[in-house]
Coordinates of C-alpha atoms in Angstrom, one line a residue:
X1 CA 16.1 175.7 66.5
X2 CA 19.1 174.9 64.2
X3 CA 21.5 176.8 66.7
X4 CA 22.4 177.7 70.3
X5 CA 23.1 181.0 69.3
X6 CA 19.5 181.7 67.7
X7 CA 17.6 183.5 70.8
X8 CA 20.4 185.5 71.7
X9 CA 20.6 186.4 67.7
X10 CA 17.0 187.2 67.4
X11 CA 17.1 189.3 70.4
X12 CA 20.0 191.2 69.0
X13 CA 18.7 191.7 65.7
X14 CA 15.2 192.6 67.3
X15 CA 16.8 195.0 69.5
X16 CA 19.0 196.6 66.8
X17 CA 15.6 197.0 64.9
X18 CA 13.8 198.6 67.5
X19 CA 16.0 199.9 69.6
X20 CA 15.8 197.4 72.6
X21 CA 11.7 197.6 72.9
X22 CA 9.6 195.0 73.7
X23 CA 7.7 193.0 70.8
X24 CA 8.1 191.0 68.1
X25 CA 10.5 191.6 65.1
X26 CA 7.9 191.7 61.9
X27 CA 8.4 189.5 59.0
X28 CA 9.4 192.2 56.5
X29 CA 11.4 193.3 59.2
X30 CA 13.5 190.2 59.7
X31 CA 13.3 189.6 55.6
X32 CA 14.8 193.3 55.0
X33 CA 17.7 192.9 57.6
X34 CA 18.8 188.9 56.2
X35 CA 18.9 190.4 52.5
X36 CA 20.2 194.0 53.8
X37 CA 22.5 193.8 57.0
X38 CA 23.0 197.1 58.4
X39 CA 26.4 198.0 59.5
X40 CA 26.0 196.7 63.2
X41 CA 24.5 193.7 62.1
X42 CA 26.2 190.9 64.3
X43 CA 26.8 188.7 61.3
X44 CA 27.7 191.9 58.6
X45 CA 27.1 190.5 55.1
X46 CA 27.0 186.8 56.5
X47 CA 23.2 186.1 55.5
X48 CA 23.0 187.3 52.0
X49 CA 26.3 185.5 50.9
X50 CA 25.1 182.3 52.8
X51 CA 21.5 183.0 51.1
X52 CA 23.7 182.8 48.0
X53 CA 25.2 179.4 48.3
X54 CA 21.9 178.1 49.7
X55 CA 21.0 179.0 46.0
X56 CA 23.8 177.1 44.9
X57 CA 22.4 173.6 46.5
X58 CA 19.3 173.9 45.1
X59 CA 21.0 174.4 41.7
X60 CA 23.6 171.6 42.7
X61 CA 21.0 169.1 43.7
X62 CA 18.9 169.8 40.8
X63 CA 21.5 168.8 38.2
X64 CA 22.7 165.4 40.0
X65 CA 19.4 164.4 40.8
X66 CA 18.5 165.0 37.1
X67 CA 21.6 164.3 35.0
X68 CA 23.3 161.7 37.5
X69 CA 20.9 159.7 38.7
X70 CA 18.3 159.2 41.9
X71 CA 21.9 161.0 44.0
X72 CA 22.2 164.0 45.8
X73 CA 25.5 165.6 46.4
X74 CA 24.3 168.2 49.0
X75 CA 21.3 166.4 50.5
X76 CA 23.3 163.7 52.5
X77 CA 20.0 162.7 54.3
X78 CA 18.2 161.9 51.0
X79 CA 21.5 159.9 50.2
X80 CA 21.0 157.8 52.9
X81 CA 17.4 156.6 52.4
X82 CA 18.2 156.2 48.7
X83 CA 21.1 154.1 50.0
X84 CA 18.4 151.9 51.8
X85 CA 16.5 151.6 48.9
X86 CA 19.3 150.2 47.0
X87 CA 20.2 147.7 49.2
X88 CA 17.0 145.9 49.0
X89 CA 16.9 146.6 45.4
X90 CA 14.5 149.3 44.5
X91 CA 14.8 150.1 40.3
X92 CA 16.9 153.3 39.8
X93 CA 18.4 153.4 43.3
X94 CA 22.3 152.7 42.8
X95 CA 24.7 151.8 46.0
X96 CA 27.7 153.0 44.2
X97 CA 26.4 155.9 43.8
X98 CA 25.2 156.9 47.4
X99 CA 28.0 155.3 48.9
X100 CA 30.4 157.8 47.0
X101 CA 28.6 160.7 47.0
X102 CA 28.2 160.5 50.8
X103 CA 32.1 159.2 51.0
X104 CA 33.5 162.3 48.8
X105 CA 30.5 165.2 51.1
X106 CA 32.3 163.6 54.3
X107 CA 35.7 164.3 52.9
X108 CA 34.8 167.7 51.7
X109 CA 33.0 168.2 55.3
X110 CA 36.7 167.5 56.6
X111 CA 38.3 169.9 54.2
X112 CA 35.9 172.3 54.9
X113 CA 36.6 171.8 58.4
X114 CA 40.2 172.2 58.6
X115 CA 39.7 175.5 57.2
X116 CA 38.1 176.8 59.6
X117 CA 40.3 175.8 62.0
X118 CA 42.6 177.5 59.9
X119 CA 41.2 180.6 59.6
X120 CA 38.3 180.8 62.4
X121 CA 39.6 183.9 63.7
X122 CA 38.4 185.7 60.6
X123 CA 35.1 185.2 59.2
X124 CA 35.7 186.7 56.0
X125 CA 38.8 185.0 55.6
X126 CA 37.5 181.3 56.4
X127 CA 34.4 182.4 53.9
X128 CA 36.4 183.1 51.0
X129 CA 39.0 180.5 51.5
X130 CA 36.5 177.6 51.7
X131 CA 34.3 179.2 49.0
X132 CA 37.2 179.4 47.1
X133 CA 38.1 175.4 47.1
X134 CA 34.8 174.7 46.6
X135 CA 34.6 176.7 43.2
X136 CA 37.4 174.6 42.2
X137 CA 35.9 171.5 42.7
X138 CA 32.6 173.6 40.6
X139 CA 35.1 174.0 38.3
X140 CA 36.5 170.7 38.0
X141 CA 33.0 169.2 37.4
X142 CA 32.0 171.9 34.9
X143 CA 34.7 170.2 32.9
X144 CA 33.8 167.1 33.3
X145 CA 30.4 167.8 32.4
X146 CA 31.3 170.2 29.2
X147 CA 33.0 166.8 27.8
X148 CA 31.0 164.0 28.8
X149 CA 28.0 164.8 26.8
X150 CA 24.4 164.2 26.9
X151 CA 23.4 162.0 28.7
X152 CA 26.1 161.5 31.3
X153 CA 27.7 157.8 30.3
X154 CA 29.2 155.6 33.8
X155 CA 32.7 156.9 33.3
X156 CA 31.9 160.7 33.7
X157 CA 29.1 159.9 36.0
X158 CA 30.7 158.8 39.5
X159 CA 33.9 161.4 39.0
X160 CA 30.8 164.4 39.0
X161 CA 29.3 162.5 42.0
X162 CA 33.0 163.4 43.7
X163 CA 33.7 166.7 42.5
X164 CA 30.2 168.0 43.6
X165 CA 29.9 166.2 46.6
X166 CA 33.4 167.3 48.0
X167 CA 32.5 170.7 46.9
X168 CA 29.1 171.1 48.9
X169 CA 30.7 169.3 51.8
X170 CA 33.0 172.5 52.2
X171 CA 30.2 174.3 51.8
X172 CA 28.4 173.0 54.9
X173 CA 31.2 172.7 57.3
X174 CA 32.1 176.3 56.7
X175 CA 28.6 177.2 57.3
X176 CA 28.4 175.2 60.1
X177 CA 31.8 176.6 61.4
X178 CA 30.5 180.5 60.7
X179 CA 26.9 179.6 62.6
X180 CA 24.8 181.8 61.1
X181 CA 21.1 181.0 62.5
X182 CA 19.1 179.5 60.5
X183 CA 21.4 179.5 57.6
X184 CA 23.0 176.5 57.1
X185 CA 22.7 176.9 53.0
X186 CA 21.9 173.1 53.3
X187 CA 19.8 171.3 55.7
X188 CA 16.2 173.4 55.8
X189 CA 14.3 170.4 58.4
X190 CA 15.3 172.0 61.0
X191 CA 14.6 175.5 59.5
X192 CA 11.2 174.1 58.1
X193 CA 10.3 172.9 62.1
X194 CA 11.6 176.2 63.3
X195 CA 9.0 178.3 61.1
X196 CA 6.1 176.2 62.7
X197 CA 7.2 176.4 66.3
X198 CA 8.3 179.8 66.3
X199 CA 4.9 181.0 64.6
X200 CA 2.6 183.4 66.6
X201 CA -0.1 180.7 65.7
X202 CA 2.3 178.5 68.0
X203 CA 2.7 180.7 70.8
X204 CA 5.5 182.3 69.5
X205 CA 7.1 185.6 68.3
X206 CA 7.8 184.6 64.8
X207 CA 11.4 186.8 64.9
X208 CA 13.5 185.3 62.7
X209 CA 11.1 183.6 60.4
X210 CA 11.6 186.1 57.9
X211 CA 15.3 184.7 57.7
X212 CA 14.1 181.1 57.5
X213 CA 11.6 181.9 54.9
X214 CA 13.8 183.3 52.8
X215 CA 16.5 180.4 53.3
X216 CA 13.6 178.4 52.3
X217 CA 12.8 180.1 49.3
X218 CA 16.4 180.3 48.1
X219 CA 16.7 176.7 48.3
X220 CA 13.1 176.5 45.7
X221 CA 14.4 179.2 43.2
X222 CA 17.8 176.9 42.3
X223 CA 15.8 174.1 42.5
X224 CA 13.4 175.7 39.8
X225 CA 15.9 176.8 38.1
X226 CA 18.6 174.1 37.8
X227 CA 15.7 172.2 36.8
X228 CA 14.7 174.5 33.8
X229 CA 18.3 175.2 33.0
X230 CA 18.6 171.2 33.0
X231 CA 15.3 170.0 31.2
X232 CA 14.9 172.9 28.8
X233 CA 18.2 174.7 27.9
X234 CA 21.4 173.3 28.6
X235 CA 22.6 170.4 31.1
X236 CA 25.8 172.5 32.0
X237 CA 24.1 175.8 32.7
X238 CA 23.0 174.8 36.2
X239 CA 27.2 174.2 37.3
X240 CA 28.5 177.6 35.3
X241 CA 25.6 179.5 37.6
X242 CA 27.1 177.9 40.1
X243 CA 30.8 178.9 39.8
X244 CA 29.6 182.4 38.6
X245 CA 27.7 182.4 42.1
X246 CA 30.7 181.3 44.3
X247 CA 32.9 183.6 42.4
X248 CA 30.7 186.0 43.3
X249 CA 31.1 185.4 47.0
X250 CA 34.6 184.9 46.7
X251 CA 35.0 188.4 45.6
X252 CA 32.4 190.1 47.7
X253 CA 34.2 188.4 50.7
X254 CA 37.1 189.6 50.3
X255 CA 36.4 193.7 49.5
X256 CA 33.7 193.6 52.4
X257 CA 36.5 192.0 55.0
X258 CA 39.4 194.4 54.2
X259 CA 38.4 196.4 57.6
X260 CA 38.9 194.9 61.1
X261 CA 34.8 195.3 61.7
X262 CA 32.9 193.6 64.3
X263 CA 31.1 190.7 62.6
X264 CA 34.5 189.2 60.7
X265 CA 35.4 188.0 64.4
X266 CA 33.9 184.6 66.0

């Protein structure tokens, strides 16, 4: 499980579905309820936005893995085994690179961090804050990448590393900070092991695979499409979906908080 807080989660959401009955939540069930929270949802409009931004790391990862080199600046644990292979010299692996993107994703972590100590008491508040630098730093690199041209040349390559890396480091403290199960908008291992163990074929009830599923599929789609947007139309596109996304959230955040409801406190 990628949380404490999954069975008694599940439960609720299973309960709210079928009002306290025993049984097991179906997938559709659990799919319909991530996308479309109902009003007493525990985590109100949580799992779409965070659905959102796991969109935005595929679409992230797709344009520095493909314009910047073999980095990631959202995958940290891909960054470290490409960080092995460059130390024993493995063609297209580069230290610099790893070493900064996972330098600048700690730093953005610790941004991302102090905001919710900031703002923890409010959910919507800590979302739309952190969402909010981290489109700046989306911003930042759009920039970057409008004037560096194509491909990427050594002096625009390593300030993009930075920019995106802080910028998806916010990103996954405040999603570890809000702890949402299953929905970390990042790290899908744990998600991935979640889907097998949970799995009636397993033994178990399959509740919230629906969520995990569709946290996995989120992640494919921006990987699929940064990927077209990168190989076949144009290199930026992937980073203005991007801001357009967080925008998105940013705004969304802050008209569904405006009431004191249940789900915008810890």
């Amino acid at each position: 499980m990628d949380s404490p807080n999954e069975v008694p989660d599940a439960l609720a959401r299973h309960q709210g579905a079928h009002g306290g009955e025993d049984g097991p939540m179906t997938l559709l069930t659990d799919i319909r309820e991530t996308l479309l929270p109902g009003r007493d949802s525990r985590h109100g409009p949580l799992p779409p936005l965070l659905l959102s931004m796991t969109l935005v790391t595929g679409l992230v990862d797709a344009f520095s893995y493909l314009v910047l080199g073999h980095v990631f600046v959202a995958n940290m644990t891909g960054n470290v085994v490409f960080l092995g292979f460059a130390l024993v010299g493995a063609p297209g692996f580069s230290i610099a690179a790893s070493v900064v993107a996972l330098a600048s994703f700690w730093f953005g972590a610790l941004v991302g961090g102090r905001v919710g100590v900031r703002f923890g008491q409010h959910r919507g508040r800590h979302l739309t804050t952190a969402v909010s630098i981290q489109a700046g730093f989306v911003a930042l690199a759009l920039v970057l990448a409008a004037v560096s041209g194509t491909p990427v040349t050594a002096g625009f390559r390593y300030p993009l590393i930075l920019c995106l890396a802080l910028a998806m480091g916010v990103q996954n403290a405040t999603a570890r900070k809000l702890a949402v199960p299953d929905l970390t908008t990042t790290v899908l291992t744990l998600t991935m092991t979640g889907i097998a163990v949970e799995s009636t074929a397993a033994g178990g009830r399959a509740s919230s695979n629906g969520r995990r599923s569709v946290s996995v599929a989120a992640m494919i789609a921006g990987a699929v499409l940064g990927a077209v947007f990168v190989l076949h139309v144009a290199m930026v596109l992937p980073l203005v979906t991007v801001l357009v996304l967080l925008l998105a959230i940013v705004v969304t955040g802050r008209v569904v908080s405006r009431t004191d409801a249940p789900w915008v406190h810890p």
